[in-house]
mmCIF file of C-alpha atoms in Angstrom:
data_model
loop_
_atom_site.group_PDB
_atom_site.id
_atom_site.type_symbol
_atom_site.label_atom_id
_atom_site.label_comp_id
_atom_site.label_asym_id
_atom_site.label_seq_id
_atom_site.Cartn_x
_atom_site.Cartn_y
_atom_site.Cartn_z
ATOM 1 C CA UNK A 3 -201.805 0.468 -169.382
ATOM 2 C CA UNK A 4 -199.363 -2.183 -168.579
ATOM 3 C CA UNK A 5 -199.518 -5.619 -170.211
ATOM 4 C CA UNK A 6 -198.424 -8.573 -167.604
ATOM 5 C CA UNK A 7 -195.127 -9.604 -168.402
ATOM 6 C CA UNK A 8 -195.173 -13.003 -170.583
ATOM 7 C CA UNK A 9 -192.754 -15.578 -169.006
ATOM 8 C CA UNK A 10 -191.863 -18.629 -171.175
ATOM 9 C CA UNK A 11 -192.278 -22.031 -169.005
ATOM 10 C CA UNK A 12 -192.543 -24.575 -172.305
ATOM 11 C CA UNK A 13 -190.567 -24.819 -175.430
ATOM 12 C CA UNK A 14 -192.090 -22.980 -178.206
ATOM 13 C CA UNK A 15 -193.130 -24.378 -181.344
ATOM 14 C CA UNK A 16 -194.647 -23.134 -184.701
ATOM 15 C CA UNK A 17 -197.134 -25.245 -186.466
ATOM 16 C CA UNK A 18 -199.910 -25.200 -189.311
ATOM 17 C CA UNK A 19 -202.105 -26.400 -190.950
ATOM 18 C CA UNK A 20 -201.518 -26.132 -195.316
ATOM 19 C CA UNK A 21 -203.209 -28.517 -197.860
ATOM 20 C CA UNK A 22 -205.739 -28.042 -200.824
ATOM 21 C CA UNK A 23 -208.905 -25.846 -200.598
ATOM 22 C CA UNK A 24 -211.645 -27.989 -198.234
ATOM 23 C CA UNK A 25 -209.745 -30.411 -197.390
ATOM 24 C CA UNK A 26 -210.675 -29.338 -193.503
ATOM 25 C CA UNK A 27 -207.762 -27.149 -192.473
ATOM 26 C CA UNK A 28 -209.316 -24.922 -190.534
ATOM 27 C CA UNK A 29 -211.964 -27.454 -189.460
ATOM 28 C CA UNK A 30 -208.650 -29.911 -188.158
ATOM 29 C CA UNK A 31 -207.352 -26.706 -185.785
ATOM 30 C CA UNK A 32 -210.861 -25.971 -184.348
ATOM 31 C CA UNK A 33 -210.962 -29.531 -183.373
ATOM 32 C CA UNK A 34 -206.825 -29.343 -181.832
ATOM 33 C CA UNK A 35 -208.312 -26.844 -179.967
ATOM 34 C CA UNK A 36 -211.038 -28.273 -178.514
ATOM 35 C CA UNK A 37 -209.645 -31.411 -177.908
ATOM 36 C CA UNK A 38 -206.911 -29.546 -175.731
ATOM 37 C CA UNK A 39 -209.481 -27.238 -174.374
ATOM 38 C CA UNK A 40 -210.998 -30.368 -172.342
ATOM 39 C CA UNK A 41 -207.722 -30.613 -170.669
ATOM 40 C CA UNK A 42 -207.701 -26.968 -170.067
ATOM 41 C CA UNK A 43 -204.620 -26.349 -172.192
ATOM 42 C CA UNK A 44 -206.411 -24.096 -174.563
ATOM 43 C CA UNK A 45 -209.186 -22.427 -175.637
ATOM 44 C CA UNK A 46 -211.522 -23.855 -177.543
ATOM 45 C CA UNK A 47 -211.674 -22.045 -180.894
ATOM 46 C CA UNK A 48 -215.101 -22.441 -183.555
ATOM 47 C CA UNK A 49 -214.178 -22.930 -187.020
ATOM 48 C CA UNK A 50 -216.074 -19.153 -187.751
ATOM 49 C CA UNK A 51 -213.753 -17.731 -184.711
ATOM 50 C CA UNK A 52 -210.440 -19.006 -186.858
ATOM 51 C CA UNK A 53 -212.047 -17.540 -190.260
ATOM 52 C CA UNK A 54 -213.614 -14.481 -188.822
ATOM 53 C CA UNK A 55 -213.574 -12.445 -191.826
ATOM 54 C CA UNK A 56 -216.491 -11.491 -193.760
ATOM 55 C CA UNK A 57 -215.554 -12.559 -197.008
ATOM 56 C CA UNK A 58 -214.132 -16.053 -195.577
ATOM 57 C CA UNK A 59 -217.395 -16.561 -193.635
ATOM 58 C CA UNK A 60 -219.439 -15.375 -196.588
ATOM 59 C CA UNK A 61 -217.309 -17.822 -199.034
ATOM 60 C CA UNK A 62 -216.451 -20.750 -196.959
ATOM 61 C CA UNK A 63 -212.935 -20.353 -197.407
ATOM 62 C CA UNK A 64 -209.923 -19.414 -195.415
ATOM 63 C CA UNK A 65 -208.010 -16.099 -197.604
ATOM 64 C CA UNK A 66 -205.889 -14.876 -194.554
ATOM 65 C CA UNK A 67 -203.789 -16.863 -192.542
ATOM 66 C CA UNK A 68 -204.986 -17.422 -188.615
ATOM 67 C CA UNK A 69 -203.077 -17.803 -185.676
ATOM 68 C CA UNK A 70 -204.011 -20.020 -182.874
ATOM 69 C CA UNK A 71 -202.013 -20.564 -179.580
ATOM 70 C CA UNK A 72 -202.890 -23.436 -177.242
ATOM 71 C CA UNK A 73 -200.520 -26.071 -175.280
ATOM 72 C CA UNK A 74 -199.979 -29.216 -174.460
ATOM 73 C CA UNK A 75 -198.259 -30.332 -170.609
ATOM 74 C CA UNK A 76 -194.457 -30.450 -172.899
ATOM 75 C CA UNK A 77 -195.230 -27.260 -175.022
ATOM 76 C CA UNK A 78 -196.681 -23.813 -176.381
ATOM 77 C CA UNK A 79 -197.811 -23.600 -179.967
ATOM 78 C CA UNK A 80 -198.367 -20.966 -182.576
ATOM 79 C CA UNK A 81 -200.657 -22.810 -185.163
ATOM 80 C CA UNK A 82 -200.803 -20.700 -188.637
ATOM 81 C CA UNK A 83 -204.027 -21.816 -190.346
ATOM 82 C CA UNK A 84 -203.229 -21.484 -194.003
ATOM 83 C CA UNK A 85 -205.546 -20.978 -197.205
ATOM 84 C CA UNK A 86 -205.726 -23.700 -199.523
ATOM 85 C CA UNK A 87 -207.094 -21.761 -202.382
ATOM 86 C CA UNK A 88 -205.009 -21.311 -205.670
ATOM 87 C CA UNK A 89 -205.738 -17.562 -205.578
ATOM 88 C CA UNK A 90 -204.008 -16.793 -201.988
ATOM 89 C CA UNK A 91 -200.878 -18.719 -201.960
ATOM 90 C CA UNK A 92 -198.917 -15.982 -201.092
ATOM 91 C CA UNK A 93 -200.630 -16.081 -198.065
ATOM 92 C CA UNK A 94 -199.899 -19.616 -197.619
ATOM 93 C CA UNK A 95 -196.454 -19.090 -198.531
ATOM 94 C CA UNK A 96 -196.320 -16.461 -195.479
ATOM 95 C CA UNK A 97 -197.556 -18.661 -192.998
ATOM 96 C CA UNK A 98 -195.675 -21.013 -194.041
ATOM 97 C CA UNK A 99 -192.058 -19.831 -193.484
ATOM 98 C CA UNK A 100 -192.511 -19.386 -189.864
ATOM 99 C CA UNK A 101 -193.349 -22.560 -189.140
ATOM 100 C CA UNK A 102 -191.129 -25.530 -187.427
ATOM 101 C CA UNK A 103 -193.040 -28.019 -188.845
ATOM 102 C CA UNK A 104 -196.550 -28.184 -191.000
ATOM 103 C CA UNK A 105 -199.613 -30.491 -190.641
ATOM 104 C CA UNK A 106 -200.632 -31.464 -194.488
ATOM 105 C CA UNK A 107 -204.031 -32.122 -194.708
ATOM 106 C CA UNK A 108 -205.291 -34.556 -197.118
ATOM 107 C CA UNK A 109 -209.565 -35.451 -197.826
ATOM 108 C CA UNK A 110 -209.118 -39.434 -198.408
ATOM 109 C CA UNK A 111 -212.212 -38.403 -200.435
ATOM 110 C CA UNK A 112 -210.446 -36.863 -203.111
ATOM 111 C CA UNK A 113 -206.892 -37.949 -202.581
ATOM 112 C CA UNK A 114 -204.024 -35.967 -203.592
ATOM 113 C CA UNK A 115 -205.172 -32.304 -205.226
ATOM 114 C CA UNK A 116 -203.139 -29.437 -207.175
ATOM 115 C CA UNK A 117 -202.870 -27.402 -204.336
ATOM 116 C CA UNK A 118 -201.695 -30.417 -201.979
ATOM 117 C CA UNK A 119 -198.699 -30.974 -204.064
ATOM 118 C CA UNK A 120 -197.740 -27.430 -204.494
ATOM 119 C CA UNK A 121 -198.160 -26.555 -200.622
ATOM 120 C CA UNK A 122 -195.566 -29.543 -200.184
ATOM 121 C CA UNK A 123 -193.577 -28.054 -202.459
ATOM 122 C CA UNK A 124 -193.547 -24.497 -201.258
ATOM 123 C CA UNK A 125 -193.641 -25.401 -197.764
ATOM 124 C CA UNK A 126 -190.351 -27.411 -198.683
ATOM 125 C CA UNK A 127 -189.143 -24.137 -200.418
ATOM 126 C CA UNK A 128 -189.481 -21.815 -197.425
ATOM 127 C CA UNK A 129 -187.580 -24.217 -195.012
ATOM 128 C CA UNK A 130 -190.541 -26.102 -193.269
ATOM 129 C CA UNK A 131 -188.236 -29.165 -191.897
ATOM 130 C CA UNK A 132 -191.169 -31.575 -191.117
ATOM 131 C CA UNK A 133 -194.220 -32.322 -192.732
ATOM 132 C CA UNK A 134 -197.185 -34.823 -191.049
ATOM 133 C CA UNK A 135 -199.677 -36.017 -192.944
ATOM 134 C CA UNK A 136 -203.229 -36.087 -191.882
ATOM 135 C CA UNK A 137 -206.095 -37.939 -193.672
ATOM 136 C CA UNK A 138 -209.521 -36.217 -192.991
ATOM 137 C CA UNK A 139 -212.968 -36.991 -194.383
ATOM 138 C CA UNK A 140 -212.321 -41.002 -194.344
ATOM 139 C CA UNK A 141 -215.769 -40.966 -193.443
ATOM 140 C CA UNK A 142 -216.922 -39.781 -196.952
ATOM 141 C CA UNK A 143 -215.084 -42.828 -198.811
ATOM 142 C CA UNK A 144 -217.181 -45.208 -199.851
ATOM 143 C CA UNK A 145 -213.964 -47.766 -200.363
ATOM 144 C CA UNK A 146 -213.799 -50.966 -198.048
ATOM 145 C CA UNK A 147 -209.898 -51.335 -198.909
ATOM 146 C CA UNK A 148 -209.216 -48.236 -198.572
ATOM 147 C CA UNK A 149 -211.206 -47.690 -195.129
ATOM 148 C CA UNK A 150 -209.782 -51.512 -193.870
ATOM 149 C CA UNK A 151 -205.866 -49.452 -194.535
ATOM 150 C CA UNK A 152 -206.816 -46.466 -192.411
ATOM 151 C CA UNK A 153 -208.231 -48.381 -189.569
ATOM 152 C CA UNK A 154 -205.338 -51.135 -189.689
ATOM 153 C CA UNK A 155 -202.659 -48.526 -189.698
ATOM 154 C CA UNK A 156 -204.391 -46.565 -186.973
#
């Protein structure tokens, strides 16, 4: 049968999500999603609908990379939702070079990790030309500076 023909109305854009293992990757595009989803630009997607696998359900973690689409009123995206774990960074590496730009996502509870500073350096590797940096977890710091930062730059 016939597939309805797919007409491009919005620029296109490739994005994802790459950082260290639970730093909230996957958790970060569930929540693009249903954030958009309330404007009715996108389906909302559960964090065990984006790592549907067994394995990654069964071991918390993300080992293939996920594709999301969703859109905003200016544009379509592809969102890759990369692993963070040491042990798949190949398929990081994949997701990676097809994206236009990357979300890096950081846990302000642990800061700066292994895998955070070799993602920015393999992103860099495979042509990624933009990198935005997103601090998740500030809710598990237990820092008054640190927190008074966040909020003040916000």
């Amino acid at each position: 049968m016939a597939r309805e023909k797919f007409e491009r109305t919005k620029p296109h854009v490739n994005i994802g999500t790459i950082g260290h293992v639970d730093h909230g990757k996957t958790t970060l595009t569930a929540a693009i999603t249903a954030t958009l989803a309330l404007g009715g630009t996108a389906v909302a997607k559960d964090y065990s609908d984006i790592d549907g696998a067994p394995e990654e359900r069964a071991r918390g973690i993300t080992i293939n990379t996920a594709h999301v689409e969703y859109e905003t009123e200016a544009r379509h995206y592809a969102h890759v939702d990369c692993p963070g774990h040491a042990d798949y960074v190949k398929n990081m590496i994949t997701g990676a070079a097809q994206m236009d730009g990357a979300i890096l996502v950081v846990s302000a509870a642990d800061g700066p990790m292994p895998q955070t500073r070799e993602h920015i350096l393999l992103s860099k590797q495979v042509g990624v030309p933009n990198i935005v940096v997103f601090l998740n977890k500030e809710d598990q710091v237990d820092d008054a500076e640190l927190l008074e930062l966040v909020v003040s730059a916000a």
